[in-house]
Short mmCIF file of C-alpha atoms (C1' of nucleotides) in Angstrom, two decimals:
data_model
loop_
_atom_site.label_atom_id
_atom_site.label_comp_id
_atom_site.label_asym_id
_atom_site.label_seq_id
_atom_site.Cartn_x
_atom_site.Cartn_y
_atom_site.Cartn_z
CA MET A 1 166.54 -36.01 -34.94
CA THR A 2 168.88 -33.55 -36.09
CA GLU A 3 172.76 -33.94 -34.81
CA PRO A 4 173.76 -31.49 -32.36
CA PRO A 5 174.68 -28.63 -33.96
CA HIS A 6 178.24 -28.03 -34.17
CA ALA A 7 179.69 -31.40 -32.72
CA VAL A 8 183.28 -31.43 -33.77
CA ASP A 9 183.96 -35.22 -35.34
CA PRO A 10 187.77 -35.98 -35.19
CA VAL A 11 189.37 -35.43 -37.64
CA GLN A 12 188.00 -31.82 -37.28
CA LEU A 13 189.82 -31.95 -34.27
CA GLY A 14 192.88 -33.12 -35.87
CA ALA A 15 192.73 -30.37 -38.20
CA TYR A 16 191.95 -27.58 -35.21
CA PHE A 17 194.61 -28.85 -33.02
CA ALA A 18 197.20 -28.89 -35.88
CA LEU A 19 196.04 -25.27 -37.54
CA VAL A 20 196.47 -24.19 -33.83
CA GLU A 21 200.03 -25.52 -33.12
CA VAL A 22 200.82 -24.69 -36.94
CA SER A 23 199.82 -20.82 -36.50
CA ASP A 24 201.69 -21.01 -33.14
CA LEU A 25 205.02 -22.19 -33.85
CA LEU A 26 205.27 -19.85 -37.15
CA ARG A 27 204.55 -16.68 -35.36
CA TYR A 28 207.34 -17.58 -32.65
CA ALA A 29 209.37 -18.26 -35.82
CA ILE A 30 208.31 -14.97 -37.06
CA GLU A 31 208.67 -13.50 -34.05
CA GLN A 32 212.58 -14.42 -33.49
CA GLN A 33 213.50 -13.44 -36.97
CA LEU A 34 212.47 -9.83 -36.91
CA ARG A 35 213.11 -9.07 -33.78
CA GLU A 36 216.74 -10.07 -34.95
CA ALA A 37 216.56 -8.77 -38.59
CA GLY A 38 214.95 -5.81 -37.79
CA GLY A 39 213.82 -4.89 -34.25
CA LEU A 40 210.37 -5.69 -35.17
CA THR A 41 207.74 -7.63 -33.30
CA PHE A 42 205.43 -9.02 -35.78
CA VAL A 43 202.13 -6.48 -34.62
CA ARG A 44 204.41 -3.53 -35.23
CA PHE A 45 205.94 -5.44 -38.71
CA GLN A 46 202.03 -6.68 -39.85
CA ILE A 47 201.37 -2.70 -39.24
CA LEU A 48 204.01 -1.73 -41.86
CA MET A 49 203.34 -4.36 -44.28
CA ARG A 50 199.09 -2.89 -44.38
CA LEU A 51 199.97 0.15 -44.59
CA ARG A 52 202.84 -0.02 -47.42
CA LEU A 53 200.23 -2.67 -49.50
CA SER A 54 198.06 0.12 -49.96
CA PRO A 55 198.24 3.04 -52.76
CA THR A 56 198.50 5.72 -50.27
CA GLY A 57 200.66 3.93 -47.55
CA SER A 58 197.99 5.19 -45.38
CA HIS A 59 195.06 3.47 -43.42
CA ARG A 60 192.85 4.70 -40.09
CA MET A 61 193.26 3.12 -37.25
CA THR A 62 190.30 1.18 -36.96
CA ASP A 63 190.53 -0.55 -40.61
CA LEU A 64 193.89 -1.60 -39.45
CA ALA A 65 192.86 -2.76 -36.05
CA ASP A 66 190.68 -5.03 -37.94
CA ALA A 67 192.84 -5.67 -40.49
CA ILE A 68 194.99 -7.00 -38.24
CA VAL A 69 192.91 -9.38 -35.82
CA HIS A 70 194.01 -5.99 -32.33
CA SER A 71 192.26 -4.58 -29.79
CA ARG A 72 191.92 -0.68 -30.85
CA SER A 73 193.95 0.32 -27.78
CA GLY A 74 196.96 -1.98 -28.32
CA LEU A 75 196.88 -0.66 -31.55
CA THR A 76 197.06 2.95 -30.45
CA TYR A 77 199.69 1.77 -28.60
CA GLN A 78 201.56 0.44 -31.67
CA ALA A 79 201.17 3.14 -33.21
CA GLY A 80 202.65 5.32 -31.22
CA LEU A 81 206.11 3.50 -30.65
CA LEU A 82 205.75 3.51 -34.53
CA GLU A 83 205.62 7.00 -34.47
CA LYS A 84 208.23 7.48 -32.01
CA ALA A 85 210.76 5.74 -34.18
CA GLY A 86 210.09 7.66 -37.52
CA LEU A 87 208.34 4.52 -39.06
CA VAL A 88 204.98 5.75 -39.80
CA ALA A 89 202.97 9.13 -39.15
CA ARG A 90 200.14 10.30 -37.50
CA ALA A 91 197.32 12.58 -38.57
CA PRO A 92 193.83 13.52 -38.53
CA SER A 93 192.00 11.48 -41.14
CA VAL A 94 191.06 14.54 -43.55
CA ASP A 95 187.07 13.41 -44.05
CA ASP A 96 186.44 12.66 -40.59
CA GLU A 97 188.00 15.10 -37.60
CA ARG A 98 187.79 11.89 -35.48
CA GLY A 99 189.64 9.90 -37.44
CA VAL A 100 193.41 8.93 -37.24
CA THR A 101 195.17 8.29 -40.25
CA LEU A 102 198.38 6.51 -40.07
CA THR A 103 200.82 6.61 -42.87
CA ILE A 104 204.40 4.66 -43.49
CA THR A 105 206.84 6.33 -43.90
CA GLU A 106 210.29 6.87 -45.76
CA ALA A 107 212.27 5.18 -43.15
CA GLY A 108 209.42 2.80 -42.28
CA ARG A 109 209.12 1.68 -46.35
CA ALA A 110 213.34 0.62 -45.92
CA LEU A 111 212.89 -1.11 -43.11
CA VAL A 112 210.60 -3.53 -43.93
CA ALA A 113 212.43 -4.01 -47.23
CA ARG A 114 215.34 -4.68 -44.99
CA VAL A 115 213.43 -7.53 -43.14
CA LEU A 116 211.55 -8.74 -45.66
CA PRO A 117 213.60 -11.01 -48.24
CA GLY A 118 214.18 -12.94 -43.96
CA HIS A 119 210.99 -12.91 -43.55
CA GLU A 120 210.11 -14.95 -46.71
CA GLU A 121 212.80 -16.64 -45.65
CA VAL A 122 211.33 -18.23 -42.64
CA VAL A 123 207.54 -18.25 -43.99
CA GLY A 124 208.84 -20.56 -46.63
CA GLN A 125 210.84 -22.54 -44.50
CA MET A 126 208.52 -23.44 -41.49
CA LEU A 127 205.08 -23.58 -44.31
CA PHE A 128 205.66 -24.44 -47.08
CA GLU A 129 209.01 -26.41 -47.74
CA PRO A 130 206.67 -29.56 -46.55
CA LEU A 131 204.30 -28.22 -48.89
CA SER A 132 203.87 -28.01 -52.93
CA ARG A 133 202.54 -25.88 -55.05
CA ALA A 134 199.32 -27.56 -55.42
CA ASP A 135 199.33 -27.71 -51.63
CA ALA A 136 199.50 -24.74 -50.96
CA GLN A 137 196.69 -23.65 -53.84
CA ARG A 138 194.87 -25.97 -51.68
CA LEU A 139 195.32 -24.17 -48.53
CA ALA A 140 194.75 -21.09 -49.79
CA ASP A 141 191.63 -22.49 -51.36
CA LEU A 142 190.40 -23.94 -47.65
CA LEU A 143 191.27 -21.18 -45.81
CA GLY A 144 190.23 -18.50 -47.85
CA PRO A 145 185.97 -19.02 -47.89
CA VAL A 146 186.98 -19.55 -43.36
CA ARG A 147 188.38 -16.49 -43.28
CA ASP A 148 185.57 -14.47 -44.71
CA HIS A 149 183.26 -16.62 -42.84
CA MET A 150 184.69 -15.83 -39.91
CA ARG A 151 184.67 -11.86 -40.53
CA ALA A 152 181.08 -12.04 -42.15
CA ALA A 153 179.65 -14.56 -39.10
CA PRO A 154 178.58 -13.04 -35.57
CA PRO A 155 180.61 -14.52 -33.00
CA ARG A 156 177.63 -15.54 -30.53
CA SER A 157 173.84 -16.81 -31.95
CA GLY A 158 171.55 -14.39 -31.86
CA ARG A 159 173.52 -11.24 -30.14
CA ALA A 160 174.87 -8.59 -31.67
CA ARG A 161 178.67 -8.36 -31.33
CA ARG A 162 180.47 -6.33 -29.61
CA ARG A 163 183.27 -4.34 -30.99
CA ARG A 164 186.59 -4.08 -29.69
CA THR A 165 187.84 -1.34 -27.81
CA MET B 1 221.74 -21.18 -61.58
CA THR B 2 218.88 -22.09 -58.96
CA GLU B 3 215.54 -20.09 -57.69
CA PRO B 4 216.33 -18.00 -54.54
CA PRO B 5 215.99 -20.88 -52.09
CA HIS B 6 212.38 -19.47 -51.15
CA ALA B 7 210.84 -17.11 -52.07
CA VAL B 8 207.20 -16.58 -51.25
CA ASP B 9 204.77 -16.91 -54.42
CA PRO B 10 201.60 -14.81 -54.75
CA VAL B 11 199.29 -18.22 -53.82
CA GLN B 12 201.61 -18.92 -51.20
CA LEU B 13 201.38 -15.54 -49.63
CA GLY B 14 197.76 -15.93 -49.71
CA ALA B 15 197.83 -19.08 -48.06
CA TYR B 16 199.81 -17.59 -45.49
CA PHE B 17 197.68 -14.55 -45.07
CA ALA B 18 194.89 -17.03 -44.30
CA LEU B 19 196.30 -19.07 -42.14
CA VAL B 20 197.47 -16.16 -39.55
CA GLU B 21 194.21 -14.67 -39.87
CA VAL B 22 192.04 -17.38 -39.37
CA SER B 23 194.00 -18.15 -36.50
CA ASP B 24 193.83 -14.98 -35.09
CA LEU B 25 190.32 -14.42 -35.50
CA LEU B 26 189.76 -18.19 -34.08
CA ARG B 27 191.53 -17.33 -31.34
CA TYR B 28 189.47 -14.40 -30.18
CA ALA B 29 185.97 -16.03 -30.94
CA ILE B 30 187.76 -18.81 -28.85
CA GLU B 31 189.41 -16.44 -26.31
CA GLN B 32 185.08 -14.83 -25.50
CA GLN B 33 183.20 -18.03 -25.83
CA LEU B 34 186.02 -19.38 -22.60
CA ARG B 35 185.80 -16.18 -20.55
CA GLU B 36 182.34 -16.75 -20.34
CA ALA B 37 181.87 -19.99 -19.78
CA GLY B 38 183.83 -20.70 -17.27
CA GLY B 39 186.76 -17.48 -16.55
CA LEU B 40 188.80 -19.23 -18.80
CA THR B 41 192.07 -18.36 -20.95
CA PHE B 42 192.66 -20.19 -24.28
CA VAL B 43 196.13 -20.43 -22.58
CA ARG B 44 194.80 -22.26 -19.50
CA PHE B 45 191.62 -23.83 -20.62
CA GLN B 46 194.78 -25.53 -23.33
CA ILE B 47 196.74 -26.82 -20.12
CA LEU B 48 193.59 -28.22 -18.91
CA MET B 49 192.95 -29.59 -21.98
CA ARG B 50 196.60 -31.50 -22.80
CA LEU B 51 196.51 -33.12 -18.83
CA ARG B 52 193.00 -34.83 -19.43
CA LEU B 53 193.71 -36.20 -22.37
CA SER B 54 196.66 -37.77 -20.94
CA PRO B 55 195.82 -40.97 -19.27
CA THR B 56 197.68 -40.21 -16.23
CA GLY B 57 196.16 -37.30 -16.54
CA SER B 58 199.21 -35.70 -15.95
CA HIS B 59 202.22 -33.39 -17.65
CA ARG B 60 205.76 -32.38 -16.85
CA MET B 61 206.20 -28.33 -17.16
CA THR B 62 208.51 -28.38 -19.85
CA ASP B 63 206.36 -31.27 -22.10
CA LEU B 64 203.70 -29.00 -21.60
CA ALA B 65 205.06 -26.21 -22.91
CA ASP B 66 206.43 -27.53 -25.44
CA ALA B 67 203.07 -29.16 -26.37
CA ILE B 68 201.58 -25.50 -26.08
CA VAL B 69 204.42 -23.69 -27.90
CA HIS B 70 204.56 -21.94 -24.19
CA SER B 71 207.48 -19.78 -22.77
CA ARG B 72 208.39 -21.73 -19.35
CA SER B 73 207.87 -18.92 -17.56
CA GLY B 74 204.96 -18.22 -18.73
CA LEU B 75 203.81 -21.40 -18.45
CA THR B 76 204.70 -21.41 -14.51
CA TYR B 77 203.08 -18.29 -14.11
CA GLN B 78 199.27 -20.06 -15.28
CA ALA B 79 200.29 -23.20 -13.37
CA GLY B 80 199.85 -21.12 -10.58
CA LEU B 81 196.98 -19.35 -10.93
CA LEU B 82 195.24 -22.34 -12.05
CA GLU B 83 196.67 -24.58 -8.38
CA LYS B 84 195.84 -21.34 -6.42
CA ALA B 85 191.78 -21.74 -8.37
CA GLY B 86 192.13 -25.85 -7.45
CA LEU B 87 192.12 -27.35 -10.84
CA VAL B 88 195.10 -27.86 -11.13
CA ALA B 89 197.37 -29.94 -8.51
CA ARG B 90 201.73 -29.07 -8.75
CA ALA B 91 204.09 -31.58 -7.00
CA PRO B 92 207.82 -32.49 -7.95
CA SER B 93 208.23 -35.64 -10.27
CA VAL B 94 209.48 -38.56 -8.92
CA ASP B 95 212.10 -39.52 -11.32
CA ASP B 96 213.42 -36.43 -11.53
CA GLU B 97 213.78 -34.53 -8.18
CA ARG B 98 214.28 -31.13 -10.61
CA GLY B 99 210.61 -31.70 -12.48
CA VAL B 100 207.16 -30.43 -11.57
CA THR B 101 204.85 -32.92 -12.40
CA LEU B 102 200.82 -30.86 -13.16
CA THR B 103 197.84 -33.11 -11.95
CA ILE B 104 194.15 -32.14 -13.54
CA THR B 105 191.63 -31.81 -9.90
CA GLU B 106 188.40 -33.19 -10.24
CA ALA B 107 187.69 -29.48 -10.01
CA GLY B 108 189.11 -29.57 -13.09
CA ARG B 109 188.17 -32.05 -15.04
CA ALA B 110 184.43 -30.71 -13.58
CA LEU B 111 185.58 -27.23 -15.34
CA VAL B 112 186.28 -28.70 -18.66
CA ALA B 113 183.33 -30.53 -19.34
CA ARG B 114 181.47 -27.44 -18.61
CA VAL B 115 182.96 -24.97 -20.99
CA LEU B 116 183.89 -28.36 -23.23
CA PRO B 117 180.56 -27.93 -25.22
CA GLY B 118 180.19 -24.38 -26.02
CA HIS B 119 184.35 -24.21 -26.84
CA GLU B 120 183.04 -27.34 -29.70
CA GLU B 121 180.38 -24.67 -31.15
CA VAL B 122 182.62 -22.48 -30.90
CA VAL B 123 184.95 -23.84 -33.45
CA GLY B 124 182.40 -25.99 -35.51
CA GLN B 125 181.21 -22.00 -36.41
CA MET B 126 183.32 -20.76 -37.03
CA LEU B 127 186.30 -23.26 -38.78
CA PHE B 128 184.48 -25.87 -40.36
CA GLU B 129 180.93 -24.52 -40.76
CA PRO B 130 182.59 -23.00 -44.61
CA LEU B 131 184.27 -26.65 -44.64
CA SER B 132 182.77 -30.26 -45.70
CA ARG B 133 183.86 -33.42 -44.07
CA ALA B 134 186.12 -34.03 -47.07
CA ASP B 135 187.59 -30.37 -46.66
CA ALA B 136 188.63 -30.33 -42.89
CA GLN B 137 190.04 -34.17 -43.86
CA ARG B 138 192.08 -32.31 -46.35
CA LEU B 139 192.90 -29.31 -43.64
CA ALA B 140 194.42 -31.93 -41.41
CA ASP B 141 196.40 -33.72 -44.29
CA LEU B 142 197.79 -30.11 -45.22
CA LEU B 143 198.94 -29.24 -41.81
CA GLY B 144 199.98 -32.24 -39.69
CA PRO B 145 202.63 -32.57 -42.34
CA VAL B 146 204.08 -29.15 -41.79
CA ARG B 147 202.92 -28.97 -37.86
CA ASP B 148 206.20 -31.72 -37.92
CA HIS B 149 207.94 -30.50 -39.91
CA MET B 150 208.05 -27.26 -37.46
CA ARG B 151 208.47 -29.21 -35.05
CA ALA B 152 211.88 -30.75 -36.07
CA ALA B 153 213.64 -28.86 -38.20
CA PRO B 154 215.96 -25.92 -36.61
CA PRO B 155 214.10 -22.16 -37.43
CA ARG B 156 217.16 -20.91 -38.80
CA SER B 157 219.98 -22.50 -40.75
CA GLY B 158 223.19 -23.75 -39.18
CA ARG B 159 222.70 -22.30 -35.28
CA ALA B 160 221.10 -24.64 -33.05
CA ARG B 161 218.24 -23.26 -32.21
CA ARG B 162 217.91 -21.71 -28.57
CA ARG B 163 214.98 -23.00 -26.19
CA ARG B 164 212.51 -20.95 -24.79
CA THR B 165 212.88 -19.88 -21.17
"C1'" DT C 1 169.35 23.20 -34.25
"C1'" DC C 2 168.63 20.92 -30.39
"C1'" DT C 3 169.30 16.72 -28.04
"C1'" DA C 4 170.63 11.43 -28.54
"C1'" DC C 5 172.96 8.04 -29.78
"C1'" DT C 6 176.95 6.67 -32.33
"C1'" DT C 7 181.25 6.48 -33.43
"C1'" DG C 8 186.92 6.85 -33.43
"C1'" DC C 9 190.45 6.87 -30.69
"C1'" DT C 10 193.31 7.29 -26.43
"C1'" DT C 11 194.15 6.78 -21.71
"C1'" DC C 12 193.58 3.32 -17.65
"C1'" DG C 13 194.56 -0.37 -14.41
"C1'" DA C 14 194.72 -5.08 -14.45
"C1'" DG C 15 196.35 -9.20 -16.39
"C1'" DT C 16 199.88 -12.12 -19.20
"C1'" DT C 17 203.91 -12.56 -21.94
"C1'" DC C 18 208.94 -13.50 -22.57
"C1'" DG C 19 213.74 -13.64 -22.36
"C1'" DA C 20 217.38 -13.26 -18.73
"C1'" DA C 21 219.23 -14.18 -14.40
"C1'" DG C 22 218.74 -17.58 -11.10
"C1'" DC C 23 219.22 -21.67 -8.28
"C1'" DA C 24 218.75 -26.43 -7.59
"C1'" DT C 25 219.19 -30.92 -8.94
"C1'" DA C 26 221.03 -34.52 -13.25
"C1'" DG C 27 224.81 -36.29 -15.67
"C1'" DC C 28 228.47 -36.89 -17.58
"C1'" DT C 29 233.63 -37.06 -17.84
"C1'" DA C 30 238.36 -37.57 -16.18
"C1'" DT D 1 234.26 -38.87 -7.09
"C1'" DA D 2 235.43 -34.23 -8.37
"C1'" DG D 3 234.77 -31.19 -11.17
"C1'" DC D 4 231.68 -28.99 -15.93
"C1'" DT D 5 227.60 -29.01 -18.75
"C1'" DA D 6 223.16 -29.57 -19.08
"C1'" DT D 7 218.49 -29.43 -18.07
"C1'" DG D 8 213.60 -28.34 -15.41
"C1'" DC D 9 211.44 -24.29 -12.90
"C1'" DT D 10 210.79 -20.16 -10.75
"C1'" DT D 11 212.06 -15.27 -10.38
"C1'" DC D 12 211.89 -10.67 -12.45
"C1'" DG D 13 211.67 -6.81 -15.01
"C1'" DA D 14 210.36 -4.65 -19.03
"C1'" DA D 15 207.21 -5.03 -22.53
"C1'" DC D 16 202.75 -5.96 -24.34
"C1'" DT D 17 197.65 -6.78 -24.60
"C1'" DC D 18 192.98 -6.02 -23.51
"C1'" DG D 19 188.73 -3.89 -21.75
"C1'" DA D 20 185.89 -0.40 -19.55
"C1'" DA D 21 185.38 4.45 -19.50
"C1'" DG D 22 186.24 8.84 -21.06
"C1'" DC D 23 185.90 12.18 -24.54
"C1'" DA D 24 185.47 14.23 -28.99
"C1'" DA D 25 183.06 14.60 -33.58
"C1'" DG D 26 179.50 12.98 -36.17
"C1'" DT D 27 174.70 12.03 -37.15
"C1'" DA D 28 170.06 11.50 -37.34
"C1'" DG D 29 165.44 12.45 -35.58
"C1'" DA D 30 162.16 15.85 -33.56
#
DNA sequence: TCTACTTGCTTCGAGTTCGAAGCATAGCTA
DNA sequence: TAGCTATGCTTCGAACTCGAAGCAAGTAGA
């Protein structure tokens, strides 16, 4: 006799609830700050950040969608808005005519530079004020492997993972 | 001379990014399961769960909105859907004529009972498979205080917190 | 190289979210 | 108790999200 495969015990339940609440509250606070500071949403901010962190300042649409855990159609929409605002440039990918490569513009970099300090302040206050440096390290050590596991594992047993459209 | 008040160091950044990714990936997996198992969204599931966990099976709208970190207008919308589906009942609060109390119905309880095993399985697989029991305890111990801090603290220095509408 | 399958992105429609504004009830202060 | 402010919820419009379907370009096998 073995245990049911993936029952959730009370401790796990507490961790799960706390995780959901913390991420929702954090996201809400972040959205407020970004909106006041630069008229950005969190999704758009994440796109700009990912582009900015890239050495080339660019990413393919699909890679970006996976990175920020967003549907491809939703990313198309957001890319359109960012392009219209002059914050990114869209161009067909060089090696694959189907692909679209997004590149952050100077205006995009400037906007990120403008909102980033306030963003860090919110994250610092909301998430890290109650955590010591060692706590932050522990949190990263716990969640890093979880993220890798989630990215690797097929979400439902057996069946193939459907990619988002 | 003191440090900048809330700069984010690389370790914190890693924890922050992992937290955002983990919660997004988890939410996506949960949404899939709930939809397949019972035509529910995560928001509706959270509402039903909160009601079910209450001794009375009821909650006021505002309390519910705060609990699940949702706008009041959004909750009104969802409550309407749940009521139409016969999963909750809406009634004016007894002690405050303005208030609305949501109560889970038997059909609501039945639906929760039906989708909960699969839900726990997804959470167990996605979130807790890479974590030992001690890890889960550590995660809860880290995130619990963070949640309490977020719920207590005014999000922006000085200014009064605007409540969601 | 023709055909069939895959992949990358966009378009589309339906559903969901939010904040602002509106309305009704409560509560407080003079 | 009259009037002011605060609170609880809903309505409304605009914005955003998703999956399905569609189209174009790559890829692999005969």
